Amino acid sequence: MKLSTDRIIDAGMAVFAEAGYHGLSMRQVAKRLDAHAGSMYYHVPNKSALLQLMADRLARQAYDAGSAALAALPDGAGWPERVEAQAVSLRQSLLRHPGGAVMFADSPKVLSTGALSLMERLLRTLRDAGIRDEHLGIAGDTVFSHITGYVLQEQGESPAIDVSAEDVAELHRRFPMTVAAAAVHGPDEKFVRSVRLLCAGIRAVGEAGPR
């Protein structure tokens, strides 16, 4: 099959999902495509360019998903609902790609225009809500950092540890509040509630006036 930029991005994302940033190389991508590394440089000149294209694809998919989520909101939905719609759609987009959270976290470093578009839209939502410029950037970063960190935990592959009934009982005894809190909600509900808490905090700062 003829090489194309899209095929190289597909292969790059597959290698990244398996091996991460340090395992990604043009040689490994070429091997997956059964092609010579030199033949890819016409389409993608180097690893940095490939990472930018990969991050941009992921972010643009998330942007389109966010646009659909915003369009589905009822008329008169407030800014917290608009932030929530963007956050939920971004999390879902990242979860579709193994290693997606790591790629998105690095997207500002590779100047992904797709990722910048996501941030621009979120900042516009917050500004329309009346959040002042002095808080705007921090609020946007906080929301995106929370989403990225949440998905990083979900996509992590920690080794399984055998836990006996006695171990479980000891954990309940020593950390009753932590264990109880962990069991209350599933990951989707917990994520939505966490975003709502962030919005409540952003609202409180916005209403407190300048400091």
mmCIF file of C-alpha atoms in Angstrom:
data_model
loop_
_atom_site.group_PDB
_atom_site.id
_atom_site.type_symbol
_atom_site.label_atom_id
_atom_site.label_comp_id
_atom_site.label_asym_id
_atom_site.label_seq_id
_atom_site.Cartn_x
_atom_site.Cartn_y
_atom_site.Cartn_z
ATOM 1 C CA MET A 1 0.000 0.000 0.000
ATOM 2 C CA LYS A 2 1.262 3.444 -0.911
ATOM 3 C CA LEU A 3 2.711 5.540 1.892
ATOM 4 C CA SER A 4 0.731 8.587 2.971
ATOM 5 C CA THR A 5 0.844 11.043 5.843
ATOM 6 C CA ASP A 6 -2.304 9.509 7.331
ATOM 7 C CA ARG A 7 -0.825 5.998 7.262
ATOM 8 C CA ILE A 8 2.342 7.230 8.934
ATOM 9 C CA ILE A 9 0.292 8.957 11.640
ATOM 10 C CA ASP A 10 -1.725 5.743 12.162
ATOM 11 C CA ALA A 11 1.468 3.744 12.579
ATOM 12 C CA GLY A 12 3.020 6.400 14.803
ATOM 13 C CA MET A 13 0.048 6.350 17.144
ATOM 14 C CA ALA A 14 0.174 2.548 17.311
ATOM 15 C CA VAL A 15 3.884 2.577 18.188
ATOM 16 C CA PHE A 16 3.332 5.377 20.724
ATOM 17 C CA ALA A 17 0.524 3.385 22.369
ATOM 18 C CA GLU A 18 2.834 0.401 22.813
ATOM 19 C CA ALA A 19 6.178 2.028 23.543
ATOM 20 C CA GLY A 20 5.525 5.633 24.618
ATOM 21 C CA TYR A 21 7.545 8.699 23.689
ATOM 22 C CA HIS A 22 10.991 7.162 24.139
ATOM 23 C CA GLY A 23 10.078 4.058 22.153
ATOM 24 C CA LEU A 24 8.727 6.055 19.240
ATOM 25 C CA SER A 25 11.150 6.432 16.348
ATOM 26 C CA MET A 26 10.892 6.869 12.617
ATOM 27 C CA ARG A 27 12.616 3.499 12.263
ATOM 28 C CA GLN A 28 9.988 1.755 14.407
ATOM 29 C CA VAL A 29 7.181 3.431 12.497
ATOM 30 C CA ALA A 30 8.747 2.392 9.193
ATOM 31 C CA LYS A 31 9.066 -1.191 10.492
ATOM 32 C CA ARG A 32 5.363 -1.274 11.334
ATOM 33 C CA LEU A 33 4.572 -0.045 7.827
ATOM 34 C CA ASP A 34 7.054 -2.487 6.279
ATOM 35 C CA ALA A 35 8.740 0.475 4.609
ATOM 36 C CA HIS A 36 12.166 2.117 4.584
ATOM 37 C CA ALA A 37 12.537 4.994 7.040
ATOM 38 C CA GLY A 38 13.947 7.202 4.301
ATOM 39 C CA SER A 39 10.791 6.807 2.235
ATOM 40 C CA MET A 40 8.714 8.445 5.001
ATOM 41 C CA TYR A 41 10.651 11.696 5.107
ATOM 42 C CA TYR A 42 8.850 13.055 2.054
ATOM 43 C CA HIS A 43 5.622 12.977 4.088
ATOM 44 C CA VAL A 44 6.930 13.490 7.627
ATOM 45 C CA PRO A 45 10.436 14.952 7.988
ATOM 46 C CA ASN A 46 11.272 13.817 11.551
ATOM 47 C CA LYS A 47 10.004 12.533 14.898
ATOM 48 C CA SER A 48 9.078 16.010 16.154
ATOM 49 C CA ALA A 49 6.902 16.614 13.104
ATOM 50 C CA LEU A 50 5.274 13.209 13.572
ATOM 51 C CA LEU A 51 4.482 13.950 17.210
ATOM 52 C CA GLN A 52 2.908 17.242 16.191
ATOM 53 C CA LEU A 53 0.750 15.526 13.579
ATOM 54 C CA MET A 54 -0.284 12.836 16.050
ATOM 55 C CA ALA A 55 -1.173 15.330 18.770
ATOM 56 C CA ASP A 56 -3.007 17.464 16.258
ATOM 57 C CA ARG A 57 -5.111 14.573 15.008
ATOM 58 C CA LEU A 58 -6.059 13.586 18.553
ATOM 59 C CA ALA A 59 -6.900 17.166 19.507
ATOM 60 C CA ARG A 60 -8.940 17.799 16.374
ATOM 61 C CA GLN A 61 -10.979 14.676 16.985
ATOM 62 C CA ALA A 62 -11.581 15.942 20.513
ATOM 63 C CA TYR A 63 -12.498 19.377 19.173
ATOM 64 C CA ASP A 64 -15.084 17.898 16.805
ATOM 65 C CA ALA A 65 -16.502 15.749 19.605
ATOM 66 C CA GLY A 66 -16.721 18.837 21.809
ATOM 67 C CA SER A 67 -18.523 20.747 19.061
ATOM 68 C CA ALA A 68 -21.110 17.968 18.826
ATOM 69 C CA ALA A 69 -21.518 17.902 22.623
ATOM 70 C CA LEU A 70 -22.020 21.664 22.751
ATOM 71 C CA ALA A 71 -24.543 21.546 19.924
ATOM 72 C CA ALA A 72 -26.533 18.913 21.822
ATOM 73 C CA LEU A 73 -26.962 21.102 24.902
ATOM 74 C CA PRO A 74 -30.419 22.583 25.475
ATOM 75 C CA ASP A 75 -31.019 26.233 24.732
ATOM 76 C CA GLY A 76 -30.042 28.394 27.655
ATOM 77 C CA ALA A 77 -27.439 25.981 29.052
ATOM 78 C CA GLY A 78 -25.102 27.854 31.369
ATOM 79 C CA TRP A 79 -21.345 28.085 31.169
ATOM 80 C CA PRO A 80 -20.733 25.243 33.680
ATOM 81 C CA GLU A 81 -22.715 22.922 31.415
ATOM 82 C CA ARG A 82 -20.664 24.121 28.452
ATOM 83 C CA VAL A 83 -17.403 23.478 30.296
ATOM 84 C CA GLU A 84 -18.674 20.065 31.356
ATOM 85 C CA ALA A 85 -19.610 19.163 27.778
ATOM 86 C CA GLN A 86 -16.112 20.067 26.579
ATOM 87 C CA ALA A 87 -14.439 18.212 29.445
ATOM 88 C CA VAL A 88 -16.470 15.025 29.039
ATOM 89 C CA SER A 89 -15.940 14.893 25.276
ATOM 90 C CA LEU A 90 -12.194 15.491 25.678
ATOM 91 C CA ARG A 91 -11.875 12.699 28.237
ATOM 92 C CA GLN A 92 -13.781 10.314 25.982
ATOM 93 C CA SER A 93 -11.572 11.229 23.032
ATOM 94 C CA LEU A 94 -8.385 10.632 25.035
ATOM 95 C CA LEU A 95 -9.649 7.285 26.305
ATOM 96 C CA ARG A 96 -10.126 6.058 22.739
ATOM 97 C CA HIS A 97 -6.366 6.194 22.187
ATOM 98 C CA PRO A 98 -3.944 4.234 24.389
ATOM 99 C CA GLY A 99 -1.428 6.785 25.566
ATOM 100 C CA GLY A 100 -3.773 9.579 24.531
ATOM 101 C CA ALA A 101 -3.425 11.471 27.805
ATOM 102 C CA VAL A 102 0.379 11.508 27.540
ATOM 103 C CA MET A 103 0.171 12.702 23.951
ATOM 104 C CA PHE A 104 -2.283 15.446 24.861
ATOM 105 C CA ALA A 105 -0.212 16.531 27.854
ATOM 106 C CA ASP A 106 2.757 17.048 25.527
ATOM 107 C CA SER A 107 0.715 18.765 22.807
ATOM 108 C CA PRO A 108 1.609 22.345 23.879
ATOM 109 C CA LYS A 109 5.308 21.458 23.528
ATOM 110 C CA VAL A 110 4.839 20.474 19.887
ATOM 111 C CA LEU A 111 2.559 23.463 19.182
ATOM 112 C CA SER A 112 -0.426 21.409 18.116
ATOM 113 C CA THR A 113 -2.918 23.842 16.609
ATOM 114 C CA GLY A 114 -5.703 21.390 17.419
ATOM 115 C CA ALA A 115 -4.827 21.477 21.118
ATOM 116 C CA LEU A 116 -4.542 25.247 21.032
ATOM 117 C CA SER A 117 -8.023 25.375 19.475
ATOM 118 C CA LEU A 118 -9.387 23.322 22.364
ATOM 119 C CA MET A 119 -7.886 25.718 24.893
ATOM 120 C CA GLU A 120 -9.045 28.776 22.963
ATOM 121 C CA ARG A 121 -12.635 27.540 22.992
ATOM 122 C CA LEU A 122 -12.516 26.751 26.709
ATOM 123 C CA LEU A 123 -11.058 30.174 27.512
ATOM 124 C CA ARG A 124 -13.745 31.831 25.405
ATOM 125 C CA THR A 125 -16.397 29.904 27.366
ATOM 126 C CA LEU A 126 -14.906 31.069 30.648
ATOM 127 C CA ARG A 127 -14.534 34.663 29.503
ATOM 128 C CA ASP A 128 -18.162 34.721 28.356
ATOM 129 C CA ALA A 129 -19.014 33.568 31.892
ATOM 130 C CA GLY A 130 -17.385 36.716 33.256
ATOM 131 C CA ILE A 131 -14.129 35.182 34.483
ATOM 132 C CA ARG A 132 -11.568 37.969 34.523
ATOM 133 C CA ASP A 133 -8.360 37.832 32.521
ATOM 134 C CA GLU A 134 -6.254 37.506 35.679
ATOM 135 C CA HIS A 135 -7.905 34.149 36.416
ATOM 136 C CA LEU A 136 -8.658 33.017 32.869
ATOM 137 C CA GLY A 137 -5.437 31.240 31.953
ATOM 138 C CA ILE A 138 -5.093 29.502 35.312
ATOM 139 C CA ALA A 139 -8.720 28.348 35.190
ATOM 140 C CA GLY A 140 -8.257 26.891 31.711
ATOM 141 C CA ASP A 141 -5.000 25.174 32.647
ATOM 142 C CA THR A 142 -6.590 23.756 35.788
ATOM 143 C CA VAL A 143 -9.478 22.212 33.867
ATOM 144 C CA PHE A 144 -7.241 20.666 31.210
ATOM 145 C CA SER A 145 -4.664 19.476 33.751
ATOM 146 C CA HIS A 146 -7.428 17.778 35.709
ATOM 147 C CA ILE A 147 -8.749 16.007 32.601
ATOM 148 C CA THR A 148 -5.274 14.877 31.577
ATOM 149 C CA GLY A 149 -4.401 13.639 35.064
ATOM 150 C CA TYR A 150 -7.700 11.806 35.403
ATOM 151 C CA VAL A 151 -7.199 9.949 32.117
ATOM 152 C CA LEU A 152 -3.542 9.247 32.896
ATOM 153 C CA GLN A 153 -4.716 7.322 35.953
ATOM 154 C CA GLU A 154 -7.337 5.497 33.905
ATOM 155 C CA GLN A 155 -4.843 4.537 31.212
ATOM 156 C CA GLY A 156 -2.104 3.552 33.657
ATOM 157 C CA GLU A 157 -1.047 -0.085 33.756
ATOM 158 C CA SER A 158 -0.004 -0.662 37.337
ATOM 159 C CA PRO A 159 0.958 -4.250 38.160
ATOM 160 C CA ALA A 160 -1.751 -6.293 39.846
ATOM 161 C CA ILE A 161 -1.184 -6.998 43.518
ATOM 162 C CA ASP A 162 -2.680 -9.957 45.338
ATOM 163 C CA VAL A 163 -4.729 -8.706 48.275
ATOM 164 C CA SER A 164 -6.100 -11.025 50.935
ATOM 165 C CA ALA A 165 -9.328 -10.579 52.839
ATOM 166 C CA GLU A 166 -7.243 -9.639 55.867
ATOM 167 C CA ASP A 167 -5.479 -6.926 53.843
ATOM 168 C CA VAL A 168 -8.829 -5.499 52.748
ATOM 169 C CA ALA A 169 -10.138 -5.493 56.291
ATOM 170 C CA GLU A 170 -6.981 -3.716 57.479
ATOM 171 C CA LEU A 171 -7.358 -1.045 54.784
ATOM 172 C CA HIS A 172 -10.971 -0.480 55.829
ATOM 173 C CA ARG A 173 -9.880 -0.150 59.430
ATOM 174 C CA ARG A 174 -6.984 2.247 58.817
ATOM 175 C CA PHE A 175 -8.463 4.361 56.025
ATOM 176 C CA PRO A 176 -12.259 4.192 56.364
ATOM 177 C CA MET A 177 -13.024 7.548 54.729
ATOM 178 C CA THR A 178 -10.708 6.957 51.765
ATOM 179 C CA VAL A 179 -12.035 3.460 51.096
ATOM 180 C CA ALA A 180 -15.645 4.616 51.404
ATOM 181 C CA ALA A 181 -15.080 7.571 49.077
ATOM 182 C CA ALA A 182 -13.433 5.372 46.440
ATOM 183 C CA ALA A 183 -16.442 3.078 46.295
ATOM 184 C CA VAL A 184 -19.194 5.684 46.010
ATOM 185 C CA HIS A 185 -19.179 6.477 42.280
ATOM 186 C CA GLY A 186 -18.009 4.918 39.059
ATOM 187 C CA PRO A 187 -15.330 6.674 36.973
ATOM 188 C CA ASP A 188 -17.773 8.479 34.687
ATOM 189 C CA GLU A 189 -19.903 9.884 37.495
ATOM 190 C CA LYS A 190 -16.835 10.758 39.551
ATOM 191 C CA PHE A 191 -15.337 12.634 36.606
ATOM 192 C CA VAL A 192 -18.484 14.675 35.980
ATOM 193 C CA ARG A 193 -18.745 15.556 39.665
ATOM 194 C CA SER A 194 -15.090 16.584 39.753
ATOM 195 C CA VAL A 195 -15.589 18.933 36.809
ATOM 196 C CA ARG A 196 -18.613 20.448 38.516
ATOM 197 C CA LEU A 197 -16.520 21.050 41.634
ATOM 198 C CA LEU A 198 -13.903 22.810 39.517
ATOM 199 C CA CYS A 199 -16.579 24.981 37.943
ATOM 200 C CA ALA A 200 -17.945 25.835 41.392
ATOM 201 C CA GLY A 201 -14.459 26.919 42.443
ATOM 202 C CA ILE A 202 -13.962 28.980 39.279
ATOM 203 C CA ARG A 203 -17.348 30.605 39.856
ATOM 204 C CA ALA A 204 -16.454 31.431 43.464
ATOM 205 C CA VAL A 205 -13.207 33.083 42.436
ATOM 206 C CA GLY A 206 -14.980 35.024 39.719
ATOM 207 C CA GLU A 207 -17.622 36.290 42.123
ATOM 208 C CA ALA A 208 -15.143 37.196 44.874
ATOM 209 C CA GLY A 209 -13.889 40.272 43.022
ATOM 210 C CA PRO A 210 -10.298 41.374 42.433
ATOM 211 C CA ARG A 211 -7.595 40.583 44.967
#
